[in-house]
Coordinates of C-alpha atoms and ligand atoms in Angstrom, one line a residue:
M1 CA -11.4 47.7 6.3
R2 CA -9.7 46.9 9.5
I3 CA -12.7 47.9 11.6
R4 CA -13.0 46.2 15.0
R5 CA -15.9 44.5 16.7
S6 CA -16.7 47.5 19.0
L7 CA -16.5 51.3 18.7
I8 CA -15.0 52.7 21.9
D9 CA -13.3 55.8 20.5
L10 CA -12.1 57.1 17.1
D11 CA -8.8 55.4 17.7
D12 CA -10.6 52.2 16.7
L13 CA -11.1 53.7 13.2
S14 CA -8.7 54.5 10.4
A15 CA -9.4 57.4 8.0
E16 CA -10.6 54.7 5.6
D17 CA -13.0 53.3 8.1
I18 CA -14.4 56.7 8.8
R19 CA -14.9 57.3 5.1
E20 CA -16.7 53.9 4.8
I21 CA -19.0 54.9 7.7
F22 CA -19.7 58.2 6.0
A23 CA -20.5 56.5 2.6
R24 CA -23.0 54.3 4.4
T25 CA -24.4 57.3 6.3
A26 CA -25.1 59.0 2.9
A27 CA -26.8 55.8 1.7
F28 CA -29.0 55.5 4.8
E29 CA -30.0 59.2 4.4
R30 CA -31.1 58.5 0.9
E31 CA -33.0 55.4 2.0
P32 CA -33.8 55.6 5.8
E33 CA -35.9 52.5 6.1
N34 CA -33.4 49.8 5.6
A35 CA -33.8 46.5 7.5
S36 CA -30.2 45.4 7.1
L37 CA -30.1 44.3 10.8
A38 CA -33.6 42.7 10.9
G39 CA -34.0 40.3 13.8
R40 CA -30.7 41.4 15.5
V41 CA -31.0 42.6 19.1
C42 CA -29.7 45.8 20.6
A43 CA -29.6 46.7 24.3
N44 CA -29.2 50.4 25.1
M45 CA -27.8 50.9 28.6
F46 CA -27.8 54.5 29.6
F47 CA -26.4 55.3 33.1
E48 CA -26.5 59.0 32.5
Q49 CA -29.1 61.5 31.2
S50 CA -29.4 61.7 27.4
T51 CA -31.9 63.2 25.0
R52 CA -30.2 63.3 21.6
T53 CA -28.0 60.3 21.8
F54 CA -30.5 58.0 23.3
T55 CA -33.3 58.9 20.9
S56 CA -31.0 58.9 17.9
F57 CA -29.7 55.4 18.7
N58 CA -33.3 54.2 19.2
I59 CA -34.5 55.5 15.9
A60 CA -31.4 54.2 14.1
E61 CA -31.8 50.7 15.6
Q62 CA -35.5 50.6 14.7
R63 CA -34.9 51.8 11.1
L64 CA -32.4 48.9 10.7
G65 CA -35.1 46.5 11.8
M66 CA -33.4 45.6 15.2
H67 CA -35.2 44.4 18.3
V68 CA -34.5 47.1 20.8
V69 CA -34.3 46.7 24.6
N70 CA -33.8 49.9 26.7
L71 CA -32.3 49.2 30.1
S72 CA -32.1 51.9 32.7
P73 CA -29.8 51.5 35.8
K74 CA -32.6 51.2 38.3
E75 CA -33.9 48.2 36.5
M76 CA -30.6 46.4 36.5
S77 CA -29.1 43.9 39.0
L78 CA -25.8 45.6 38.3
S79 CA -27.0 48.6 40.3
G80 CA -28.7 47.0 43.3
K81 CA -27.8 43.3 43.5
G82 CA -24.1 43.3 43.2
E83 CA -23.8 41.8 39.7
T84 CA -20.6 42.8 38.0
I85 CA -20.5 44.4 34.6
E86 CA -18.7 41.4 33.2
D87 CA -21.4 39.0 34.4
T88 CA -24.1 41.4 33.0
A89 CA -22.3 41.1 29.7
I90 CA -22.3 37.3 29.8
T91 CA -26.0 37.3 30.7
L92 CA -27.0 39.6 27.8
G93 CA -24.9 37.6 25.4
A94 CA -26.6 34.3 26.4
M95 CA -29.9 35.9 25.6
G96 CA -28.8 36.6 22.1
V97 CA -28.1 40.4 22.4
D98 CA -25.9 41.3 19.5
A99 CA -25.0 44.9 20.4
I100 CA -24.8 47.0 23.5
V101 CA -24.9 50.8 23.3
M102 CA -23.6 52.2 26.5
R103 CA -23.4 55.6 28.2
H104 CA -21.7 55.7 31.6
P105 CA -20.3 58.5 33.9
E106 CA -17.1 56.5 34.4
A107 CA -14.4 56.7 31.8
G108 CA -13.5 53.3 30.5
F109 CA -16.7 51.5 31.4
P110 CA -17.8 50.7 27.9
A111 CA -14.3 49.3 27.1
R112 CA -14.6 47.0 30.1
I113 CA -17.9 45.6 29.0
A114 CA -16.5 45.2 25.5
G115 CA -13.8 43.0 27.0
A116 CA -16.4 40.7 28.5
F117 CA -19.1 40.7 25.8
D118 CA -19.2 38.4 22.9
G119 CA -21.0 40.9 20.7
H120 CA -20.5 44.5 19.7
V121 CA -20.3 47.5 22.1
I122 CA -20.7 51.1 21.1
N123 CA -19.6 53.8 23.4
A124 CA -22.4 56.5 23.7
G125 CA -20.3 58.6 26.0
D126 CA -18.1 57.6 28.9
G127 CA -17.2 60.3 31.5
A128 CA -15.0 62.9 30.1
N129 CA -13.3 60.3 27.9
A130 CA -14.9 59.7 24.5
H131 CA -18.1 60.0 22.5
P132 CA -17.2 58.6 19.1
T133 CA -20.6 58.8 17.4
Q134 CA -21.1 62.4 18.3
A135 CA -17.6 63.1 16.8
L136 CA -18.5 61.3 13.6
L137 CA -21.7 63.2 13.1
D138 CA -19.9 66.5 13.8
I139 CA -17.2 65.6 11.2
Y140 CA -19.8 64.4 8.7
T141 CA -21.6 67.8 9.0
L142 CA -18.3 69.6 8.4
L143 CA -17.5 67.4 5.4
E144 CA -20.9 68.1 3.9
E145 CA -20.2 71.8 4.3
F146 CA -16.6 71.9 3.0
G147 CA -16.1 68.7 0.9
E148 CA -12.6 68.1 2.3
L149 CA -11.1 69.1 5.7
G150 CA -7.5 69.6 4.6
G151 CA -6.7 73.3 4.8
R152 CA -9.7 74.1 6.9
T153 CA -9.4 75.5 10.4
V154 CA -11.9 74.2 13.0
A155 CA -12.1 75.8 16.4
I156 CA -13.4 74.0 19.5
V157 CA -14.3 76.6 22.1
G158 CA -14.9 76.2 25.8
D159 CA -14.7 73.5 28.3
V160 CA -12.4 71.1 26.4
L161 CA -11.0 69.5 29.5
H162 CA -14.3 67.9 30.6
S163 CA -15.8 67.3 27.2
R164 CA -15.8 63.8 25.8
V165 CA -17.2 65.2 22.6
A166 CA -14.1 67.4 22.2
H167 CA -11.7 64.6 23.0
S168 CA -13.1 62.4 20.2
T169 CA -13.7 65.1 17.7
I170 CA -10.1 66.4 18.0
R171 CA -8.9 62.9 17.1
G172 CA -11.2 62.6 14.1
L173 CA -10.5 66.1 12.7
H174 CA -6.8 65.5 13.0
R175 CA -7.1 62.2 11.2
L176 CA -9.0 63.8 8.3
G177 CA -6.4 66.6 8.0
A178 CA -8.2 69.6 9.5
S179 CA -6.2 72.2 11.3
V180 CA -7.6 72.2 14.9
V181 CA -7.5 75.1 17.3
L182 CA -8.7 74.8 20.8
I183 CA -9.9 78.0 22.5
G184 CA -10.6 78.5 26.2
P185 CA -9.3 79.6 29.5
E186 CA -6.5 77.7 31.3
C187 CA -9.0 76.0 33.7
F188 CA -10.9 74.4 30.9
L189 CA -8.0 74.0 28.5
P190 CA -4.6 73.2 30.0
G191 CA -1.6 74.2 27.8
D192 CA -0.5 70.6 27.3
Y193 CA -3.4 70.0 24.9
A194 CA -1.0 71.5 22.4
D195 CA 1.0 68.3 22.5
D196 CA -1.6 66.5 20.5
G197 CA -0.7 68.3 17.3
V198 CA -3.4 70.9 17.9
R199 CA -3.0 74.6 18.6
V200 CA -4.2 76.2 21.9
E201 CA -5.4 79.7 21.9
R202 CA -6.7 81.9 24.8
D203 CA -8.1 84.8 22.7
L204 CA -11.3 84.0 20.9
D205 CA -11.5 87.5 19.4
A206 CA -8.0 87.2 17.8
A207 CA -8.8 83.8 16.3
I208 CA -12.3 84.6 15.0
P209 CA -11.6 85.9 11.5
T210 CA -9.3 82.9 10.7
L211 CA -11.9 80.2 11.4
D212 CA -13.9 78.0 8.9
A213 CA -16.0 76.4 11.7
I214 CA -16.6 76.8 15.4
I215 CA -17.8 74.0 17.6
L216 CA -19.1 75.5 20.9
L217 CA -19.1 73.4 24.0
R218 CA -21.3 73.4 27.1
I219 CA -19.5 73.9 30.4
Q220 CA -19.7 70.4 32.0
R221 CA -20.6 71.7 35.5
E222 CA -21.5 68.2 36.6
R223 CA -17.9 67.1 36.3
F224 CA -16.3 69.6 38.7
A225 CA -17.1 70.9 42.2
A226 CA -16.8 74.7 41.8
M227 CA -16.9 76.9 38.7
P228 CA -13.3 78.1 38.4
L229 CA -14.2 81.5 37.0
S230 CA -17.4 83.6 37.2
D231 CA -20.2 83.2 34.6
E232 CA -19.7 86.8 33.7
E233 CA -16.0 86.4 33.0
Y234 CA -16.7 83.4 30.8
V235 CA -19.4 85.1 28.9
A236 CA -17.2 88.2 28.3
A237 CA -14.3 86.2 27.0
Y238 CA -15.9 83.2 25.2
Q239 CA -19.6 83.6 24.6
L240 CA -20.6 83.7 20.9
G241 CA -23.1 86.4 20.3
E242 CA -24.0 89.2 17.9
R243 CA -20.7 91.1 18.1
R244 CA -18.5 88.1 17.5
L245 CA -20.8 86.7 14.8
G246 CA -20.3 89.9 12.9
R247 CA -16.6 89.3 12.8
L248 CA -16.8 85.8 11.3
R249 CA -16.1 85.1 7.7
E250 CA -19.3 84.9 5.7
S251 CA -18.9 81.1 5.1
T252 CA -18.1 80.2 8.7
V253 CA -20.4 77.6 10.3
V254 CA -21.2 77.3 14.0
M255 CA -22.0 73.9 15.6
H256 CA -22.8 72.6 19.1
P257 CA -23.2 68.9 20.2
G258 CA -26.1 70.0 22.5
P259 CA -27.5 70.5 25.0
Y260 CA -26.6 74.2 24.6
N261 CA -27.0 76.7 27.4
R262 CA -28.4 80.0 26.1
G263 CA -26.8 82.9 27.9
M264 CA -23.5 81.0 28.5
E265 CA -21.6 79.7 25.5
L266 CA -24.0 81.3 23.1
D267 CA -26.9 83.8 23.0
D268 CA -30.1 83.8 20.9
S269 CA -28.5 85.5 18.0
V270 CA -26.4 82.3 17.2
L271 CA -29.7 80.3 16.9
A272 CA -30.8 82.7 14.2
F273 CA -27.4 82.9 12.4
A274 CA -27.3 81.6 8.8
G275 CA -24.3 79.4 9.5
W276 CA -25.8 77.7 12.6
R277 CA -25.7 73.9 11.8
Y278 CA -27.1 72.3 15.0
A279 CA -30.3 70.9 13.4
K280 CA -28.2 69.3 10.6
Q281 CA -25.9 67.7 13.2
V282 CA -28.8 66.2 15.0
R283 CA -30.4 65.0 11.7
H284 CA -27.1 63.3 10.6
G285 CA -26.8 61.6 13.9
V286 CA -29.5 59.1 13.1
A287 CA -27.9 57.9 9.8
I288 CA -24.4 58.0 11.4
R289 CA -25.6 55.6 14.1
M290 CA -27.3 53.3 11.5
A291 CA -24.0 53.3 9.6
V292 CA -21.9 52.4 12.7
L293 CA -24.2 49.6 13.7
D294 CA -24.3 48.3 10.2
V295 CA -20.5 48.4 9.7
L296 CA -19.8 46.7 13.1
I297 CA -22.4 44.0 12.8
N298 CA -22.6 43.3 9.0
G299 CA -18.9 44.2 8.3
Ligands
NCD1 C1 -22.9 65.7 25.0 C2 -22.6 64.6 25.9 O1 -23.5 64.1 26.6 O2 -21.5 64.2 25.9 N1 -24.1 65.7 24.4 C3 -24.4 64.8 23.4 O3 -24.3 63.6 23.5 N2 -24.9 65.3 22.2 C4 -22.4 67.0 25.3 C5 -22.8 67.6 26.7 O4 -23.4 67.0 27.5 O5 -22.5 68.8 26.8

């Protein structure tokens, strides 16, 4: 394994590294209480709202036996006293913090702290850039469903432009051989995404019968000033609801990184759909984060 000290995006992982993380994920799911990091210290620094990722990392760290410190921005000298991120990293390292899990609205922030910190940094989402552990848990959920991803077509639908989840998931799916189709309006999915070896589609209805899996995305309204098209236009063209569910293949699964907005990218019929895998994604998230921490720290 060529795994690095920190996990900033899926570029840091080869296909072999990803498979190693998935093997450990499966082992942690079989045996969730596993103190393989007993006595190690993890600091969670979340500068942006989070329910799933924050809780999931906390549970993962505690199951591994780590000491957990949760820092929120208002408690940090970084915010009010002019301390730089680099000096914050030096300070935490001197106290014996082994790992920092960081979420930040600015793209590149976790990479900066990784450059200054002597331990391990895990990116828990930076701006619209990357969210590697979410991508890993999404791909793990797909592998559980399909065994292999070669020959499978996975669609990512909606606001791809502003979605760090999509940016990381596209890389991982590509690396594991899935065929990726991105579906959305020009304002949320510029045509040049097709350069990354993925297909860009505008017409969800045309693509629907060809898909093995659909990953829906929330419109990231906090990342742009004005909605470029009306909610009604978006819903008419891209919402997954009863009519479109009826045109899916019987084996197609539907996923969402959460939080999902009922009435926008999906309606209630999706939540009752047999192929809806959201709860499985969330469940796998804990063991994925245990595996990432274990691989980075224990090697
Ligand atoms: C996402 C995020 O914060 O990037 N959620 C998550 O971590 N599961 C997606 C979103 O906010 O839409």
